Short mmCIF file of C-alpha atoms in Angstrom, two decimals:
data_model
loop_
_atom_site.label_atom_id
_atom_site.label_comp_id
_atom_site.label_asym_id
_atom_site.label_seq_id
_atom_site.Cartn_x
_atom_site.Cartn_y
_atom_site.Cartn_z
CA MET A 27 0.32 -0.39 -0.07
CA TRP A 28 2.86 2.66 0.87
CA ALA A 29 4.30 2.10 -2.26
CA LYS A 30 1.24 2.75 -3.95
CA ILE A 31 0.92 6.14 -1.81
CA VAL A 32 4.58 7.31 -2.36
CA GLY A 33 3.80 6.73 -6.50
CA VAL A 34 0.46 8.63 -6.01
CA ILE A 35 2.72 11.93 -4.44
CA VAL A 36 5.63 11.60 -6.97
CA VAL A 37 2.81 12.10 -9.80
CA MET A 38 0.43 14.04 -7.84
CA MET A 39 4.04 16.14 -7.37
CA SER A 40 4.93 16.34 -10.92
CA VAL A 41 1.55 17.56 -12.11
CA GLY A 42 1.48 20.23 -9.50
CA VAL A 43 4.73 21.58 -10.51
CA TYR A 44 2.96 21.04 -14.39
CA HIS A 45 -0.08 22.95 -13.42
CA LEU A 46 2.10 26.38 -11.09
CA ALA A 47 4.09 27.00 -14.42
CA GLN A 48 1.30 27.46 -16.06
CA ASN A 49 -0.77 30.06 -13.06
CA ASP A 50 0.92 32.92 -14.80
CA LEU A 51 1.17 36.20 -12.26
CA PHE A 52 1.33 38.77 -14.28
CA SER A 53 3.51 42.75 -13.51
CA ASP A 54 1.40 45.42 -11.87
CA GLU A 55 2.29 47.67 -15.01
CA LEU A 56 0.61 44.77 -16.96
CA LEU A 57 -2.03 44.00 -15.13
CA LYS A 58 -2.80 47.75 -14.89
CA GLU A 59 -2.87 48.10 -18.69
CA ALA A 60 -4.74 45.45 -19.21
CA LEU A 61 -7.59 46.02 -16.68
CA HIS A 62 -7.80 49.68 -16.56
CA ASP A 63 -11.58 50.69 -16.68
CA LYS A 64 -13.14 47.33 -16.95
CA VAL A 65 -16.20 46.65 -14.85
CA VAL A 66 -15.90 43.40 -12.32
CA VAL A 67 -19.02 42.34 -10.73
CA ILE A 68 -17.69 40.58 -7.27
CA CYS A 69 -20.81 38.51 -5.82
CA GLY A 70 -19.43 38.05 -2.22
CA ALA A 71 -16.87 41.55 -1.94
CA SER A 72 -17.47 41.80 2.12
CA SER A 73 -14.53 39.90 3.11
CA GLY A 74 -11.78 37.29 2.50
CA ILE A 75 -11.47 36.53 -0.96
CA GLY A 76 -13.61 38.88 -2.43
CA GLU A 77 -12.57 41.33 -0.48
CA ALA A 78 -8.97 40.77 -1.46
CA THR A 79 -9.68 40.16 -5.14
CA ALA A 80 -11.54 43.78 -5.08
CA TYR A 81 -8.44 45.57 -3.89
CA LYS A 82 -6.46 43.54 -6.35
CA TYR A 83 -8.17 45.01 -9.01
CA ALA A 84 -8.80 48.37 -7.72
CA ALA A 85 -4.98 48.29 -8.11
CA ALA A 86 -5.15 47.81 -11.26
CA GLY A 87 -7.73 50.81 -11.84
CA SER A 88 -10.64 48.30 -12.59
CA LYS A 89 -14.43 49.42 -11.88
CA LEU A 90 -16.39 47.65 -9.21
CA ILE A 91 -19.79 46.41 -8.48
CA LEU A 92 -19.36 44.96 -4.90
CA SER A 93 -21.75 42.23 -3.99
CA ALA A 94 -23.09 40.88 -0.92
CA ARG A 95 -25.37 41.55 2.15
CA SER A 96 -23.92 43.46 4.40
CA LEU A 97 -24.07 47.20 3.37
CA ASP A 98 -21.89 47.99 6.24
CA LYS A 99 -18.89 45.71 5.48
CA LEU A 100 -19.62 46.61 1.96
CA GLN A 101 -18.92 49.96 2.46
CA VAL A 102 -15.63 49.53 4.30
CA VAL A 103 -13.91 48.19 1.26
CA LYS A 104 -15.57 50.73 -1.26
CA GLU A 105 -13.42 52.73 0.93
CA ALA A 106 -10.43 50.49 0.23
CA ALA A 107 -10.46 49.89 -3.11
CA LEU A 108 -10.93 53.54 -4.00
CA GLU A 109 -8.09 54.29 -1.83
CA ARG A 110 -6.06 51.57 -4.01
CA GLY A 111 -6.71 53.55 -7.10
CA ALA A 112 -10.14 51.78 -8.27
CA GLN A 113 -11.36 54.20 -11.43
CA ALA A 114 -15.41 54.05 -9.71
CA VAL A 115 -16.69 51.52 -6.81
CA ASP A 116 -20.33 50.90 -6.60
CA ILE A 117 -21.85 48.58 -4.13
CA VAL A 118 -25.11 46.51 -4.88
CA VAL A 119 -26.49 44.85 -1.76
CA GLN A 120 -28.32 41.37 -2.09
CA ASP A 121 -29.26 37.70 -0.04
CA PHE A 122 -28.27 35.09 -3.18
CA SER A 123 -30.04 33.04 -1.76
CA GLU A 124 -33.36 34.58 -3.42
CA ILE A 125 -33.12 32.89 -6.63
CA GLU A 126 -36.07 34.88 -7.94
CA GLU A 127 -34.24 38.23 -7.20
CA LEU A 128 -31.26 37.75 -9.55
CA THR A 129 -32.91 38.91 -12.51
CA LYS A 130 -33.87 42.14 -10.82
CA TYR A 131 -30.36 42.36 -9.13
CA ARG A 132 -29.04 41.98 -12.95
CA GLU A 133 -31.15 45.17 -13.47
CA ARG A 134 -29.51 47.20 -10.70
CA VAL A 135 -26.15 46.29 -11.95
CA LEU A 136 -27.09 46.97 -15.85
CA GLU A 137 -28.38 50.96 -14.23
CA ILE A 138 -24.96 51.67 -12.77
CA HIS A 139 -22.86 49.93 -15.70
CA PRO A 140 -24.59 48.67 -19.14
CA THR A 141 -21.65 46.53 -19.74
CA ILE A 142 -19.68 43.52 -17.47
CA ASP A 143 -16.59 42.48 -18.12
CA VAL A 144 -15.63 39.98 -15.24
CA LEU A 145 -18.90 38.37 -12.92
CA MET A 146 -16.96 36.59 -10.28
CA LEU A 147 -19.04 34.25 -7.78
CA ASN A 148 -17.49 33.94 -4.93
CA HIS A 149 -20.31 33.84 -2.64
CA ALA A 150 -20.94 31.10 -0.27
CA ALA A 151 -22.40 29.05 2.84
CA MET A 152 -20.46 26.24 4.77
CA PRO A 153 -22.70 24.17 7.22
CA MET A 154 -20.38 22.88 9.49
CA ALA A 155 -19.83 19.55 11.12
CA PRO A 156 -20.95 16.00 9.88
CA TRP A 157 -24.66 15.84 8.41
CA THR A 158 -25.45 13.14 10.97
CA SER A 159 -25.15 15.16 13.80
CA PHE A 160 -27.42 18.18 12.83
CA ALA A 161 -30.06 19.13 14.39
CA SER A 162 -33.74 18.43 12.47
CA PHE A 163 -33.90 21.74 10.62
CA LYS A 164 -30.49 21.49 9.22
CA GLN A 165 -31.67 17.85 7.81
CA SER A 166 -34.62 19.13 6.45
CA PRO A 167 -35.09 19.91 2.82
CA GLU A 168 -35.80 23.92 3.40
CA PHE A 169 -32.23 24.48 5.26
CA THR A 170 -30.46 21.63 2.46
CA LEU A 171 -32.51 23.84 -0.40
CA ARG A 172 -31.14 27.03 1.19
CA THR A 173 -27.48 25.86 1.06
CA PHE A 174 -27.67 24.75 -2.59
CA ASN A 175 -29.02 28.11 -3.50
CA ILE A 176 -26.48 30.27 -2.19
CA ASN A 177 -23.98 27.82 -3.00
CA VAL A 178 -24.99 26.35 -6.70
CA LEU A 179 -28.38 27.28 -7.84
CA SER A 180 -27.27 31.12 -7.39
CA PHE A 181 -24.09 30.75 -9.19
CA ILE A 182 -25.93 29.27 -12.65
CA GLU A 183 -29.03 31.65 -12.45
CA LEU A 184 -26.20 34.63 -12.07
CA THR A 185 -24.46 33.10 -15.06
CA ARG A 186 -27.85 33.08 -17.11
CA VAL A 187 -28.68 36.41 -16.38
CA PHE A 188 -25.72 38.03 -17.26
CA MET A 189 -24.53 35.60 -20.07
CA GLY A 190 -25.81 38.41 -22.99
CA GLU A 191 -23.28 41.07 -21.28
CA LEU A 192 -20.57 38.82 -20.87
CA GLU A 193 -21.07 37.92 -24.74
CA ALA A 194 -20.93 41.41 -25.71
CA THR A 195 -17.64 42.00 -24.08
CA GLY A 196 -15.95 38.66 -24.29
CA GLY A 197 -15.81 38.33 -20.59
CA GLN A 198 -15.17 36.06 -18.17
CA ILE A 199 -16.93 33.91 -15.12
CA HIS A 200 -14.44 33.30 -12.18
CA VAL A 201 -15.87 30.46 -10.05
CA THR A 202 -14.54 30.95 -6.34
CA SER A 203 -14.70 26.34 -5.93
CA SER A 204 -13.17 23.67 -3.44
CA SER A 205 -10.95 20.66 -3.52
CA SER A 206 -14.41 19.71 -2.15
CA GLY A 207 -15.39 19.56 -5.72
CA PHE A 208 -13.15 16.82 -6.18
CA VAL A 209 -12.63 15.29 -2.81
CA PRO A 210 -15.08 14.28 -0.22
CA HIS A 211 -14.67 15.98 3.46
CA PHE A 212 -15.55 14.21 5.85
CA GLY A 213 -17.48 16.41 8.32
CA PHE A 214 -18.57 18.81 5.58
CA GLY A 215 -20.45 17.32 3.69
CA LEU A 216 -23.65 19.47 2.58
CA TYR A 217 -20.89 22.03 1.92
CA THR A 218 -19.26 19.18 -0.42
CA SER A 219 -22.19 18.17 -2.15
CA THR A 220 -22.50 22.04 -3.35
CA LYS A 221 -19.17 22.44 -4.72
CA HIS A 222 -19.21 19.12 -6.57
CA ALA A 223 -22.35 20.23 -7.86
CA ILE A 224 -20.96 24.08 -8.87
CA ASN A 225 -17.56 21.70 -11.08
CA GLY A 226 -20.16 19.79 -12.57
CA PHE A 227 -21.93 22.97 -13.92
CA PHE A 228 -19.44 24.84 -14.99
CA PHE A 229 -16.60 22.67 -16.41
CA SER A 230 -19.37 20.92 -18.67
CA LEU A 231 -20.32 24.88 -19.57
CA GLN A 232 -16.56 25.53 -20.18
CA GLN A 233 -17.17 22.98 -22.68
CA GLU A 234 -20.71 24.38 -24.18
CA LEU A 235 -18.66 27.42 -24.94
CA ILE A 236 -15.74 26.25 -26.32
CA ALA A 237 -17.81 24.16 -28.50
CA LYS A 238 -20.01 27.40 -29.56
CA GLN A 239 -17.13 29.19 -29.94
CA SER A 240 -18.03 31.51 -28.01
CA SER A 241 -16.14 34.60 -26.77
CA VAL A 242 -17.10 34.21 -22.77
CA SER A 243 -14.19 31.99 -20.69
CA VAL A 244 -14.95 29.75 -17.47
CA SER A 245 -12.18 30.00 -14.50
CA VAL A 246 -12.92 27.90 -12.19
CA PHE A 247 -10.37 28.33 -9.14
CA SER A 248 -10.62 24.69 -6.93
CA LEU A 249 -9.43 26.41 -3.77
CA GLY A 250 -7.61 24.41 -0.13
CA LEU A 251 -7.23 25.86 2.70
CA ILE A 252 -7.48 29.95 2.48
CA MET A 253 -6.29 31.49 5.63
CA THR A 254 -8.49 34.57 5.20
CA GLN A 255 -8.51 37.18 8.26
CA ASN A 256 -12.21 34.56 8.97
CA VAL A 257 -10.54 31.48 9.06
CA GLU A 258 -7.64 32.94 11.17
CA THR A 259 -10.25 33.61 14.11
CA LEU A 260 -11.77 30.07 13.65
CA PHE A 261 -8.83 28.52 13.51
CA SER A 262 -8.29 30.66 16.64
CA SER A 263 -10.85 29.11 18.74
CA GLU A 264 -9.70 25.69 18.77
CA PRO A 265 -6.62 24.14 19.68
CA GLN A 266 -6.57 21.20 17.41
CA THR A 267 -6.76 22.94 14.57
CA GLN A 268 -3.23 24.50 15.11
CA PHE A 269 -1.44 21.60 13.91
CA ILE A 270 -2.55 21.99 10.43
CA PRO A 271 1.28 21.59 8.34
CA THR A 272 2.03 24.90 6.39
CA PHE A 273 1.82 23.56 3.56
CA TYR A 274 -1.57 22.99 3.71
CA LYS A 275 -2.43 26.51 3.78
CA GLY A 276 -2.66 28.74 0.99
CA ASN A 277 -2.22 32.62 1.26
CA VAL A 278 -5.64 35.21 0.59
CA ASN A 279 -3.88 37.63 -1.22
CA HIS A 280 -1.92 35.05 -2.89
CA VAL A 281 -5.33 33.54 -4.28
CA ALA A 282 -6.33 37.05 -5.67
CA ASP A 283 -3.08 37.94 -7.42
CA ILE A 284 -4.22 34.69 -9.38
CA ILE A 285 -7.34 35.18 -9.95
CA VAL A 286 -6.52 38.89 -11.10
CA SER A 287 -3.93 37.79 -13.47
CA ALA A 288 -6.41 34.72 -14.83
CA THR A 289 -8.81 37.89 -16.75
CA ILE A 290 -5.32 38.12 -18.54
CA SER A 291 -4.90 34.32 -19.23
CA ARG A 292 -8.06 32.50 -19.05
CA PRO A 293 -7.27 29.60 -17.68
CA ARG A 294 -9.76 26.83 -17.28
CA ASN A 295 -9.24 25.64 -13.75
CA VAL A 296 -6.77 26.83 -11.09
CA ASP A 297 -5.51 24.64 -8.09
CA TYR A 298 -4.25 26.37 -4.95
CA PRO A 299 -2.34 25.75 -2.56
CA ILE A 300 -1.32 23.34 -5.29
CA LEU A 301 0.69 20.58 -3.47
CA PRO A 302 -2.42 19.83 -1.45
CA LEU A 303 -4.89 19.56 -3.47
CA LYS A 304 -3.60 17.52 -6.46
CA LEU A 305 -2.65 15.07 -3.57
CA LYS A 306 -5.73 14.73 -2.46
CA ARG A 307 -7.51 14.04 -5.85
CA GLY A 308 -4.61 11.36 -6.77
CA LEU A 309 -5.18 9.64 -3.25
CA VAL A 310 -8.83 10.16 -3.64
CA TYR A 311 -8.94 8.65 -7.28
CA PHE A 312 -6.09 5.77 -6.68
CA LEU A 313 -6.56 4.71 -3.25
CA PRO A 314 -9.69 2.33 -1.96
CA ASN A 315 -9.11 2.90 1.33
CA PHE A 316 -8.88 6.80 1.38
CA HIS A 317 -11.92 6.77 3.83
CA ASP A 318 -10.19 4.56 6.22
CA ILE A 319 -7.33 7.38 5.87
CA VAL A 320 -9.63 10.59 6.19
CA ILE A 321 -11.11 8.70 9.59
CA GLY A 322 -8.16 8.34 10.86
CA ALA A 323 -6.56 11.77 10.87
CA SER A 324 -10.15 13.28 11.75
CA GLY A 325 -9.96 11.61 15.36
CA ASP A 326 -12.48 10.50 17.37
CA TYR A 327 -16.10 11.23 16.07
CA ASN A 328 -17.60 12.97 19.13
CA GLU A 329 -14.50 14.72 19.53
CA PHE A 330 -14.45 16.28 16.26
CA VAL A 331 -18.43 16.98 16.56
CA THR A 332 -17.72 19.35 19.77
CA VAL A 333 -14.65 20.89 18.02
CA GLN A 334 -16.98 22.16 14.89
CA ARG A 335 -19.78 23.48 16.55
CA ASN A 336 -17.34 25.28 18.57
CA MET A 337 -16.41 26.81 15.97
CA GLU A 338 -19.93 27.27 14.18
CA LYS A 339 -20.80 29.38 17.06
CA VAL A 340 -17.80 31.55 16.62
CA SER A 341 -18.44 31.63 12.72
CA LYS A 342 -21.97 32.87 13.01
CA LYS A 343 -20.79 35.50 15.98
CA ILE A 344 -18.19 36.76 12.72
CA ASN A 345 -21.31 36.54 10.36
CA TYR A 346 -19.43 34.13 8.41
CA GLN A 347 -20.76 31.64 5.69
CA VAL A 348 -22.42 29.14 8.63
CA GLY A 349 -24.17 32.24 9.44
CA ASN A 350 -25.72 33.22 6.12
CA ILE A 351 -27.91 30.07 6.98
#
């Protein structure tokens, strides 16, 4: 078995090195030249990856439309983006669980800018703890549907309503996905299922757009553990999480660099951090006992549930992801 594991690791490291070479990062000067005055809509812009990406686009002189549920948080991001050089920053507050309202959302966006160059789909909800440990209401169809509305159906509907504008500009769709879109994650079953759905839809859409020779491109960003400020807060609340190795963690500003540079290079998929994502993907496909390895690494079921519930309480206090639902 260990020979097989070593073989998988060697292959995945080789693939990771290759993909690292494909994730081009461009100079500030080139970004300014290419992205100045481009109109970028960022859904999920009030914190984390969306906020960091907004600042990178701002430094390149883009025009931003920032969306999330919290007006107060968006105002803070707006002011900081203007200070960094954004040509214009507007706010459109939206709860992305309300699928039937997204046509009106499009109308409000187009009242500000009639053309769209980049649509970034970054909002998410992350129910924590194993599904089998959920209270009954979290196993209800209503809770499941709301989670899928935020993480899946809103992504598809936003793509539908803005496709005409993106076709007109040869625009791009940036999809924030996850390693959970490829690999099962103990304790995050509902979240993982939404990311599998996102990957299934948008990788298929990539093929459709290529087949019809569309000017619109889709980039899927398959991200691992990204250490945003909110994630740092969550992890600092539980001593057990302090043992996660450094190579497993991704830097939020590096993610933003990758996403903004992808506006020029238009990659179809980006993995980051590369090594752990490639390793996990290889292990789940080639090792029949992958589940046992994951469970063994996660420790006692009841202790794991306790840790996740404690983190969920912190998440609600800071209104981070799980607070959406």
